[in-house]
Amino acid sequence: MTLRPILIHPDPRLKKPCAPVTAISGEIRALADDMLATMYDAPGIGLAAPQVGVMLRVLTMDCMKAPEPPRPMVLINPEILWSSPDTSTYEEGCLSIPDQYADVTRPAEVRVRWTDLDGAVQEESFTGLWATCVQHEIDHLDGKLFIDYLGPIKRQLITRKMEKLKRDRARSA
Ligand code: NI
């Protein structure tokens, strides 16, 4: 298991749609293991493959809160089958946009279908934080970030901060 570096916005790889996974290979298993480890280490509740520079439709998430036992999930080729008309608003953040948070309104419940690491098709309805998280991560697979839901001024302000963060990190590397 290897921790993989997380790409920081702006990066062209975070703006591109990802390709479907065609077979659950050893490479995909290793990617999923690495993504879960990287997500827990960050720490974060969700991570999408493009955030570690892999342009495939894979995401990991675990929205359990201690003392509940963890529920590490790996979703391959996830699809939203249904979104509820009622919405909920959460203050979202993103491991690719460190320390920046903003309210985003999304459907409160979604039904999602995906393939698991055994190649089995799974279907589940998500509510609460899980619903927000899975939608945020599926957005990543389509090249969309939570800041794309904000107005242009706020989005630009955050992007400038991230450009500065990347310059500072490059300088101290
Ligand atoms: Ni994110």
XYZ file of C-alpha atoms and ligand atoms in Angstrom:
174
model
C 0.000 0.000 0.000
C 1.385 3.373 -1.007
C 0.238 6.858 -0.183
C -0.127 8.720 -3.461
C 0.368 12.466 -3.798
C -2.907 14.390 -4.131
C -3.100 16.889 -6.994
C -3.902 20.439 -5.999
C -6.265 22.650 -8.039
C -5.653 24.144 -10.587
C -4.463 21.111 -12.545
C -5.706 20.111 -16.006
C -6.212 16.513 -14.788
C -8.862 17.744 -12.335
C -10.869 19.284 -15.200
C -11.112 16.253 -17.510
C -13.728 13.494 -17.661
C -12.361 10.075 -16.675
C -12.603 6.853 -18.657
C -14.636 3.852 -17.446
C -12.772 0.911 -15.931
C -13.051 -2.048 -18.307
C -11.637 -4.824 -16.067
C -10.915 -5.194 -12.346
C -7.177 -5.833 -12.738
C -4.477 -6.046 -10.075
C -3.662 -2.481 -11.015
C -7.209 -1.367 -10.134
C -7.055 -3.251 -6.803
C -3.740 -1.579 -5.985
C -5.199 1.798 -6.970
C -8.209 1.258 -4.675
C -5.974 0.202 -1.743
C -3.713 3.196 -2.269
C -6.661 5.580 -2.589
C -8.256 4.363 0.667
C -4.930 4.685 2.493
C -4.336 8.133 0.985
C -7.880 9.252 1.880
C -7.661 8.087 5.521
C -4.181 9.570 5.858
C -5.210 13.009 4.530
C -7.637 12.730 6.415
C -10.674 12.883 4.143
C -14.050 11.188 3.659
C -13.816 10.816 -0.125
C -11.224 10.619 -2.895
C -11.535 10.258 -6.662
C -8.884 8.644 -8.890
C -8.143 11.835 -10.899
C -7.077 13.460 -7.607
C -4.120 11.058 -7.609
C -3.595 11.576 -11.343
C -5.337 8.388 -12.533
C -7.960 9.247 -15.160
C -10.319 6.341 -14.416
C -13.827 6.209 -12.924
C -12.914 5.001 -9.426
C -13.752 6.633 -6.107
C -13.325 5.773 -2.458
C -15.351 7.065 0.465
C -16.093 6.502 4.128
C -18.432 8.953 5.851
C -18.702 7.034 9.135
C -17.832 9.065 12.196
C -16.060 7.568 15.212
C -17.087 5.686 17.342
C -18.987 4.033 14.468
C -16.889 1.347 12.765
C -15.315 2.481 9.483
C -16.989 1.581 6.192
C -14.345 1.813 3.467
C -16.130 1.856 0.098
C -14.695 1.530 -3.403
C -17.036 2.498 -6.246
C -16.015 1.635 -9.797
C -17.881 3.230 -12.712
C -20.504 4.772 -10.390
C -23.697 6.129 -11.942
C -26.448 8.176 -10.370
C -29.719 6.426 -11.220
C -32.034 8.832 -9.416
C -31.741 12.125 -7.544
C -34.338 13.357 -5.067
C -36.120 16.629 -5.825
C -35.489 17.796 -2.258
C -32.056 19.228 -1.616
C -29.646 19.668 1.248
C -26.822 22.114 1.751
C -23.461 21.136 3.207
C -20.282 23.064 3.727
C -17.990 21.164 1.366
C -14.253 20.935 1.164
C -11.910 18.976 -1.091
C -8.497 17.379 -0.606
C -7.446 19.034 -3.880
C -8.499 22.453 -2.535
C -7.040 22.393 0.998
C -8.554 24.548 3.761
C -11.268 26.077 1.558
C -14.913 25.442 2.373
C -18.193 26.614 0.894
C -21.878 25.740 1.037
C -23.059 23.612 -1.880
C -26.693 22.590 -2.435
C -27.303 19.171 -3.960
C -30.069 16.561 -4.076
C -30.581 15.237 -0.537
C -30.798 11.604 -1.674
C -29.341 9.742 -4.645
C -29.577 6.168 -5.851
C -26.218 4.984 -7.181
C -25.144 1.905 -9.117
C -21.509 0.836 -9.300
C -19.199 -2.140 -9.704
C -17.294 -3.345 -6.649
C -13.774 -4.800 -6.499
C -15.193 -8.320 -6.982
C -16.809 -7.204 -10.234
C -20.321 -7.371 -8.738
C -22.861 -4.669 -9.536
C -24.089 -2.877 -6.410
C -26.917 -0.423 -5.913
C -27.614 1.717 -2.874
C -29.430 4.888 -1.860
C -27.366 7.463 -0.026
C -28.636 10.237 2.233
C -27.077 12.869 4.475
C -23.321 13.324 4.262
C -22.995 10.124 2.192
C -25.222 11.622 -0.527
C -23.196 14.821 -0.639
C -19.905 12.917 -0.649
C -20.813 10.477 -3.422
C -22.082 13.322 -5.631
C -18.940 15.384 -4.960
C -16.721 12.413 -5.881
C -18.704 11.474 -9.004
C -18.360 15.123 -10.074
C -14.569 14.656 -9.899
C -14.881 11.781 -12.406
C -16.561 14.258 -14.767
C -13.910 16.933 -14.263
C -16.065 19.023 -11.963
C -15.045 20.564 -8.627
C -17.262 21.887 -5.822
C -16.022 25.408 -6.538
C -17.702 25.149 -9.949
C -20.993 25.568 -8.051
C -19.863 28.922 -6.620
C -20.051 32.323 -8.240
C -17.115 33.375 -10.447
C -15.674 35.831 -7.934
C -15.533 33.345 -5.075
C -14.217 30.640 -7.406
C -11.463 32.914 -8.699
C -10.482 33.945 -5.178
C -10.065 30.298 -4.145
C -8.163 29.470 -7.344
C -5.731 32.339 -6.705
C -5.147 31.070 -3.151
C -4.414 27.596 -4.513
C -1.993 28.989 -7.119
C -0.151 30.738 -4.316
C -0.166 27.569 -2.177
C 1.355 25.612 -5.073
C 4.040 28.268 -5.632
C 4.887 28.253 -1.913
C 5.052 24.449 -1.846
C 7.236 24.341 -4.967
C 9.601 26.869 -3.434
C 9.984 24.961 -0.161
C 10.295 21.548 -1.894
Ni -12.984 16.692 -3.831
